[in-house]
CSV table of C-alpha atoms in Angstrom, one decimal:
chain,number,residue,atom,x,y,z
A,152,GLU,CA,-8.5,2.0,33.4
A,153,ILE,CA,-12.1,0.9,33.6
A,154,GLN,CA,-13.2,4.1,31.6
A,155,LYS,CA,-10.5,3.4,29.0
A,156,GLU,CA,-11.8,-0.2,28.6
A,157,ASN,CA,-15.4,1.1,28.3
A,158,LYS,CA,-14.3,3.5,25.6
A,159,LYS,CA,-12.5,0.8,23.7
A,160,LEU,CA,-15.6,-1.4,23.9
A,161,LYS,CA,-17.8,1.3,22.5
A,162,LYS,CA,-15.3,2.0,19.7
A,163,LEU,CA,-15.2,-1.7,18.8
A,164,GLU,CA,-19.1,-2.0,18.9
A,165,HIS,CA,-19.2,1.0,16.5
A,166,GLN,CA,-16.7,-0.5,14.2
A,167,ILE,CA,-18.6,-3.8,14.1
A,168,LYS,CA,-21.8,-2.0,13.3
A,169,GLU,CA,-20.1,-0.1,10.5
A,170,ILE,CA,-18.7,-3.3,9.0
A,171,THR,CA,-22.1,-5.1,9.2
A,172,LYS,CA,-23.8,-2.1,7.5
A,173,LYS,CA,-21.3,-2.1,4.6
A,174,LYS,CA,-21.8,-5.9,4.4
A,175,ASP,CA,-25.6,-5.5,4.1
A,176,ILE,CA,-25.1,-2.8,1.4
A,177,ALA,CA,-22.7,-5.0,-0.5
A,178,GLY,CA,-25.1,-7.9,-0.2
A,179,SER,CA,-27.9,-5.9,-1.7
A,180,LYS,CA,-25.7,-4.8,-4.6
A,181,LYS,CA,-24.7,-8.4,-5.3
A,182,ALA,CA,-28.4,-9.3,-5.3
A,183,LYS,CA,-29.1,-6.6,-7.9
A,184,HIS,CA,-26.2,-7.7,-10.1
A,185,LYS,CA,-27.2,-11.4,-9.5
A,186,ILE,CA,-23.7,-12.3,-8.4
A,187,LEU,CA,-23.9,-15.6,-6.6
A,188,THR,CA,-21.2,-17.1,-4.4
A,189,LYS,CA,-21.7,-20.5,-6.0
A,190,VAL,CA,-20.6,-19.2,-9.4
A,191,VAL,CA,-16.9,-19.9,-10.1
A,192,PRO,CA,-15.3,-16.7,-11.5
A,193,GLY,CA,-13.1,-18.8,-13.9
A,194,LYS,CA,-16.1,-20.1,-15.7
A,195,MET,CA,-17.5,-16.6,-16.5
A,196,LYS,CA,-16.9,-15.6,-20.1
A,197,ASN,CA,-17.3,-11.9,-19.6
A,198,LYS,CA,-13.9,-10.5,-18.5
A,199,GLN,CA,-15.3,-7.3,-16.9
A,200,LYS,CA,-17.9,-9.2,-14.9
A,201,ARG,CA,-15.4,-11.8,-13.9
A,202,ARG,CA,-13.1,-9.1,-12.6
A,203,GLU,CA,-15.8,-7.4,-10.7
A,204,MET,CA,-16.8,-10.7,-9.1
A,205,VAL,CA,-13.3,-11.4,-7.9
A,206,ILE,CA,-12.9,-7.9,-6.4
A,207,ASP,CA,-16.3,-8.3,-4.6
A,208,MET,CA,-15.3,-11.7,-3.2
A,209,LYS,CA,-12.0,-10.4,-1.9
A,210,LYS,CA,-13.7,-7.4,-0.3
A,211,GLU,CA,-16.2,-9.8,1.4
A,212,LYS,CA,-13.5,-12.0,2.6
A,213,SER,CA,-11.5,-9.1,4.1
A,214,LYS,CA,-14.7,-7.8,5.8
A,215,GLN,CA,-15.4,-11.2,7.4
A,216,LYS,CA,-11.8,-11.4,8.7
A,217,SER,CA,-11.9,-7.9,10.2
A,218,LEU,CA,-15.3,-8.6,11.7
A,219,LYS,CA,-14.0,-11.8,13.3
A,220,ARG,CA,-10.9,-10.0,14.6
A,221,LEU,CA,-12.9,-7.2,16.2
A,222,LYS,CA,-15.3,-9.6,17.9
A,223,GLN,CA,-12.3,-11.5,19.3
A,224,LYS,CA,-10.9,-8.3,20.6
A,225,GLN,CA,-14.2,-7.4,22.2
A,226,VAL,CA,-14.4,-10.8,24.0
A,227,ARG,CA,-10.8,-10.3,25.3
A,228,LEU,CA,-11.7,-6.9,26.7
A,229,GLU,CA,-14.9,-8.1,28.3
A,230,LYS,CA,-13.7,-11.5,29.8
A,231,GLY,CA,-9.9,-11.2,29.8
A,232,GLU,CA,-7.1,-12.7,27.7
A,233,ASP,CA,-7.6,-16.2,29.1
A,234,ALA,CA,-11.1,-16.4,27.7
A,235,LEU,CA,-9.8,-16.5,24.1
A,236,PRO,CA,-6.1,-17.5,24.0
A,237,ARG,CA,-4.0,-16.3,21.1
A,238,GLY,CA,-2.6,-18.8,18.6
A,239,VAL,CA,1.1,-19.2,18.0
A,240,THR,CA,2.4,-17.9,14.7
A,241,ASN,CA,4.4,-20.5,12.7
A,242,THR,CA,7.7,-19.2,11.4
A,243,ILE,CA,10.8,-20.8,10.0
A,244,GLU,CA,12.5,-20.5,13.3
A,245,THR,CA,9.6,-22.2,15.3
A,246,MET,CA,9.5,-25.0,12.7
A,247,ARG,CA,13.3,-25.5,12.7
A,248,VAL,CA,14.4,-29.0,12.2
A,249,PHE,CA,16.3,-30.4,15.2
A,250,ASP,CA,20.1,-30.3,14.7
A,251,GLU,CA,22.1,-33.1,16.3
A,252,THR,CA,25.1,-30.8,16.8
A,253,PHE,CA,23.0,-28.4,18.9
A,254,ILE,CA,24.7,-27.5,22.2
A,255,ALA,CA,22.8,-27.5,25.5
A,256,GLU,CA,23.3,-24.7,28.0
A,257,LYS,CA,25.6,-26.7,30.2
A,258,ASP,CA,27.6,-29.3,28.3
A,259,GLU,CA,30.6,-30.7,30.2
A,260,GLU,CA,32.3,-31.9,26.9
A,261,ILE,CA,32.1,-28.4,25.4
A,262,GLU,CA,33.4,-26.8,28.6
A,263,GLY,CA,36.3,-29.2,28.5
A,264,ASP,CA,37.1,-28.4,24.9
A,265,GLU,CA,37.0,-24.7,25.6
A,266,ASN,CA,39.7,-25.0,28.2
A,267,ILE,CA,42.2,-26.5,25.7
A,268,ASP,CA,41.2,-24.9,22.4
A,269,GLU,CA,43.1,-22.2,20.5
A,270,PHE,CA,41.1,-19.3,22.1
A,271,ASN,CA,41.5,-20.3,25.8
A,272,GLU,CA,44.3,-17.8,26.4
A,273,TYR,CA,42.2,-15.0,25.1
A,274,PHE,CA,39.1,-15.8,27.3
A,275,LYS,CA,41.4,-16.2,30.3
A,276,GLU,CA,42.7,-12.7,29.6
A,277,GLN,CA,46.3,-13.9,29.0
A,278,THR,CA,46.5,-12.3,25.6
A,279,THR,CA,45.2,-9.1,24.0
A,280,PRO,CA,43.9,-9.1,20.4
A,281,LYS,CA,46.3,-7.7,17.9
A,282,ILE,CA,45.2,-8.1,14.2
A,283,ILE,CA,47.0,-7.5,10.9
A,284,MET,CA,44.8,-6.8,7.9
A,285,VAL,CA,45.8,-7.2,4.3
A,286,THR,CA,44.1,-7.4,0.9
A,287,ASN,CA,44.6,-9.0,-2.5
A,288,ARG,CA,47.2,-7.6,-4.8
A,289,ARG,CA,46.4,-4.2,-6.3
A,290,PRO,CA,43.1,-3.6,-4.4
A,291,ASN,CA,40.5,-1.1,-5.6
A,292,ARG,CA,38.9,1.9,-3.9
A,293,GLY,CA,35.8,0.0,-2.5
A,294,VAL,CA,38.0,-2.4,-0.5
A,295,PHE,CA,39.8,0.5,1.2
A,296,GLN,CA,36.5,2.1,2.2
A,297,PHE,CA,35.4,-1.1,3.8
A,298,MET,CA,38.7,-1.5,5.7
A,299,LYS,CA,38.5,2.0,6.9
A,300,GLU,CA,35.1,1.3,8.4
A,301,LEU,CA,36.4,-1.9,10.1
A,302,LYS,CA,39.2,0.0,11.7
A,303,THR,CA,36.7,2.2,13.5
A,304,VAL,CA,35.0,-0.9,15.0
A,305,ILE,CA,37.8,-3.4,15.8
A,306,PRO,CA,40.5,-2.1,18.1
A,307,ASN,CA,44.2,-3.0,17.5
A,308,LEU,CA,43.5,-3.6,13.8
A,309,HIS,CA,46.6,-2.7,11.7
A,310,TYR,CA,46.7,-2.5,7.9
A,311,TYR,CA,49.7,-3.5,5.9
A,312,GLU,CA,50.2,-3.3,2.1
A,313,ARG,CA,50.2,-6.8,0.5
A,314,LYS,CA,52.7,-6.1,-2.3
A,315,ASN,CA,53.8,-9.5,-3.7
A,316,PHE,CA,54.1,-11.4,-0.5
A,317,LYS,CA,52.4,-14.8,-0.2
A,318,ILE,CA,49.8,-15.4,2.6
A,319,LYS,CA,52.0,-18.1,4.3
A,320,ASN,CA,54.9,-15.6,4.5
A,321,ILE,CA,52.6,-12.9,5.9
A,322,ILE,CA,51.3,-15.4,8.6
A,323,GLU,CA,54.9,-16.3,9.6
A,324,TRP,CA,55.8,-12.6,9.8
A,325,ALA,CA,52.8,-11.9,11.9
A,326,LYS,CA,53.6,-14.8,14.3
A,327,ASN,CA,57.0,-13.4,14.9
A,328,ARG,CA,55.5,-10.0,15.9
A,329,ASP,CA,52.9,-11.4,18.4
A,330,TYR,CA,49.9,-10.8,16.2
A,331,THR,CA,46.9,-12.9,17.3
A,332,ASP,CA,44.9,-12.9,14.0
A,333,VAL,CA,45.4,-12.3,10.3
A,334,MET,CA,42.5,-10.8,8.3
A,335,ILE,CA,42.6,-11.0,4.5
A,336,ILE,CA,40.0,-9.2,2.3
A,337,TYR,CA,39.6,-10.2,-1.3
A,338,GLU,CA,37.6,-8.3,-3.9
A,339,LYS,CA,35.5,-9.1,-6.9
A,340,LYS,CA,34.4,-6.5,-9.4
A,341,GLY,CA,35.8,-3.7,-7.2
A,342,GLU,CA,33.8,-4.7,-4.1
A,343,PRO,CA,34.8,-6.8,-1.0
A,344,HIS,CA,33.8,-10.4,-1.7
A,345,THR,CA,35.7,-12.8,0.6
A,346,LEU,CA,37.1,-12.5,4.1
A,347,ILE,CA,39.7,-15.0,5.3
A,348,LEU,CA,40.3,-15.0,9.1
A,349,SER,CA,43.2,-17.0,10.5
A,350,HIS,CA,43.8,-17.2,14.3
A,351,LEU,CA,47.5,-17.3,15.3
A,352,PRO,CA,49.6,-19.2,16.0
A,353,LYS,CA,47.7,-22.5,15.7
A,354,GLY,CA,44.6,-21.6,13.8
A,355,PRO,CA,41.8,-22.2,12.9
A,356,THR,CA,41.2,-20.5,9.6
A,357,ALA,CA,37.7,-19.5,8.5
A,358,THR,CA,36.6,-18.3,5.0
A,359,PHE,CA,33.5,-16.1,4.7
A,360,ARG,CA,31.6,-14.7,1.8
A,361,ILE,CA,30.8,-10.9,2.4
A,362,THR,CA,27.5,-9.5,1.1
A,363,ASN,CA,25.1,-6.6,1.7
A,364,ILE,CA,27.8,-4.1,2.7
A,365,LYS,CA,26.6,-0.7,3.7
A,366,CYS,CA,29.1,1.8,5.0
A,367,ASN,CA,28.6,4.6,7.5
A,368,GLU,CA,27.5,7.3,4.9
A,369,GLU,CA,24.9,5.0,3.4
A,370,LEU,CA,23.0,4.5,6.6
A,371,PHE,CA,20.0,6.7,7.5
A,372,ASN,CA,20.5,8.9,10.6
A,373,HIS,CA,23.9,7.4,11.3
A,374,GLY,CA,26.3,8.3,14.0
A,375,ASN,CA,30.1,8.4,14.1
A,376,ALA,CA,32.1,5.9,16.2
A,377,VAL,CA,34.5,7.1,18.9
A,378,GLN,CA,37.8,5.4,19.9
A,379,ALA,CA,36.4,3.0,22.6
A,380,ASP,CA,36.5,-0.7,23.0
A,381,PRO,CA,32.9,-1.9,22.1
A,382,GLU,CA,30.7,-4.3,24.0
A,383,LEU,CA,29.9,-7.5,22.1
A,384,ILE,CA,26.7,-9.4,21.7
A,385,LEU,CA,26.6,-12.9,20.1
A,386,ASN,CA,23.3,-14.5,19.2
A,387,ASN,CA,22.3,-18.0,18.1
A,388,PHE,CA,25.8,-19.6,17.8
A,389,ASP,CA,24.3,-22.8,19.2
A,390,THR,CA,25.7,-25.6,17.1
A,391,ARG,CA,29.3,-27.0,17.5
A,392,ILE,CA,30.6,-25.2,14.4
A,393,GLY,CA,28.6,-22.1,15.3
A,394,HIS,CA,30.0,-22.1,18.8
A,395,ARG,CA,33.5,-22.3,17.4
A,396,ILE,CA,33.0,-19.5,14.9
A,397,GLY,CA,31.4,-17.4,17.7
A,398,ARG,CA,34.5,-17.8,19.9
A,399,MET,CA,36.7,-17.0,16.9
A,400,LEU,CA,34.9,-13.8,16.1
A,401,ALA,CA,34.8,-12.8,19.8
A,402,ALA,CA,38.6,-13.2,20.0
A,403,LEU,CA,38.9,-10.1,17.7
A,404,PHE,CA,37.6,-7.8,20.4
A,405,PRO,CA,39.1,-6.9,23.8
A,406,GLN,CA,37.7,-8.9,26.7
A,407,ARG,CA,37.0,-5.8,28.8
A,408,PRO,CA,34.9,-3.2,26.9
A,409,ASN,CA,34.8,0.5,27.6
A,410,PHE,CA,31.2,1.1,28.8
A,411,LYS,CA,31.6,4.9,28.7
A,412,GLY,CA,31.7,4.7,24.9
A,413,LYS,CA,28.2,3.0,24.9
A,414,GLN,CA,29.1,1.2,21.6
A,415,VAL,CA,27.9,-2.3,20.9
A,416,VAL,CA,28.8,-4.8,18.2
A,417,THR,CA,26.1,-7.4,17.4
A,418,LEU,CA,26.8,-10.6,15.6
A,419,HIS,CA,23.5,-12.3,15.0
A,420,ASN,CA,23.5,-15.8,13.4
A,421,GLN,CA,20.3,-16.8,11.6
A,422,ARG,CA,19.9,-19.6,9.0
A,423,ASP,CA,23.7,-19.8,8.8
A,424,PHE,CA,24.1,-16.1,7.9
A,425,ILE,CA,26.0,-13.9,10.4
A,426,PHE,CA,24.6,-10.3,10.5
A,427,PHE,CA,27.1,-7.7,11.6
A,428,ARG,CA,25.8,-4.5,13.2
A,429,HIS,CA,27.4,-1.6,15.1
A,430,HIS,CA,25.3,0.7,17.4
A,431,ARG,CA,25.5,3.3,20.0
A,432,TYR,CA,22.9,3.2,22.8
A,433,GLU,CA,21.5,5.9,25.1
A,434,PHE,CA,19.3,5.4,28.1
A,435,VAL,CA,16.1,7.4,28.4
A,436,LYS,CA,13.3,7.6,31.0
A,437,ASN,CA,15.4,6.7,34.0
A,438,GLY,CA,17.1,3.8,32.3
A,439,GLN,CA,13.8,2.0,31.5
A,440,ARG,CA,14.3,2.4,27.7
A,441,ALA,CA,17.3,2.8,25.4
A,442,ASN,CA,17.6,4.6,22.0
A,443,LEU,CA,19.8,3.1,19.3
A,444,GLN,CA,21.8,4.8,16.7
A,445,GLU,CA,23.6,2.8,14.0
A,446,LEU,CA,27.2,3.6,13.4
A,447,GLY,CA,28.1,1.2,10.7
A,448,PRO,CA,29.4,-0.7,8.8
A,449,ARG,CA,26.6,-3.1,8.2
A,450,PHE,CA,27.3,-6.4,6.3
A,451,THR,CA,26.5,-10.1,6.2
A,452,LEU,CA,28.9,-13.1,6.5
A,453,LYS,CA,28.3,-16.6,5.1
A,454,LEU,CA,30.7,-19.3,6.3
A,455,ARG,CA,32.3,-21.2,3.4
A,456,SER,CA,34.9,-23.3,5.1
A,457,LEU,CA,36.6,-23.8,8.5
A,458,GLN,CA,40.1,-25.3,8.5
A,459,HIS,CA,42.4,-26.7,11.2
A,460,GLY,CA,45.6,-24.7,11.6
A,461,THR,CA,46.7,-21.6,9.7
A,462,PHE,CA,46.0,-21.0,6.0
A,463,ASP,CA,46.9,-24.0,3.8
A,464,THR,CA,44.9,-24.8,0.7
A,465,LYS,CA,46.8,-27.9,-0.3
A,466,PHE,CA,47.3,-30.0,2.8
A,467,GLY,CA,44.9,-28.3,5.3
A,468,GLU,CA,42.4,-30.5,7.2
A,469,TYR,CA,38.9,-29.0,7.0
A,470,GLU,CA,36.3,-29.1,9.8
A,471,PHE,CA,33.6,-27.7,7.6
A,472,ILE,CA,33.1,-27.0,3.9
A,473,TYR,CA,29.9,-25.4,2.6
A,474,ASN,CA,27.8,-27.4,0.1
A,475,PRO,CA,25.0,-25.8,-1.9
A,476,LYS,CA,22.7,-28.7,-1.1
A,477,MET,CA,22.8,-27.6,2.6
A,478,GLY,CA,20.6,-24.6,1.8
A,479,VAL,CA,17.8,-26.6,0.1
A,480,ASN,CA,15.6,-26.9,3.2
A,481,ARG,CA,15.2,-23.5,4.7
A,482,LYS,CA,14.1,-25.1,8.0
A,483,GLN,CA,17.5,-26.7,8.6
């Protein structure tokens, strides 16, 4: 290890020397052309000279940055990481505005609500998910391809032709046959556009906008899913509405996955977008690492509304309705 560190130090010293040499050469060229740093490029009338000056200034700035970075790296190798601590990068996630509806890890009120909500029977393993899937009237080919992909991911998902039945009639029919959820996919311009998910028998009903759909064949180096109940990963469903949506989506999948299939469904919530991914994993190097292969489909959901009870556009009570003004501040 000491020899490796010495080699790294020598390499860094060589790189620093090379940069300083180039810097000196560039400085002599600037002196010949009488390019002064005090001169503002915008005030030069000659377009060609102005362009050359801007390029030289950018090169000089990048060299100074790389030289500073290499010197910092050299100090860390010689004296350790504590000698020169690294700064924290500011991202949208780190600068996130505090949300009052954010749920703590152990919230007694939330735990009490979970014991009496519409999904408690599922999480207590008293019911098994059984889902009916329908479309709008006269659907196009693109919708069928998307539904075919969903059937490979979600177990116990059954498709029925819509014909001329109303949604309320379909929901009542599904209740009488012990279905736990109704999934309705609407299209726009031949592609899936809206997903309505209604939990039976008492709701709630969520409406999502579907975007960025990529089916199995469109993914690079994709695999093919096998008939096995997948594992489920839910990320960042931390607010009250997010927690409720997370439980609703989790209720679509069996509570006990088949680990032999090594298939995982990930639902990642970020900036109010839910990213859906389906992978197969394989352990390598005695279980220390895992390789991933995407199986598809891949798509994004955006919550438009959350309604109490089953589908009712006239008299339904809404818990949440999306407003375009909500997305103005990206840090919220």
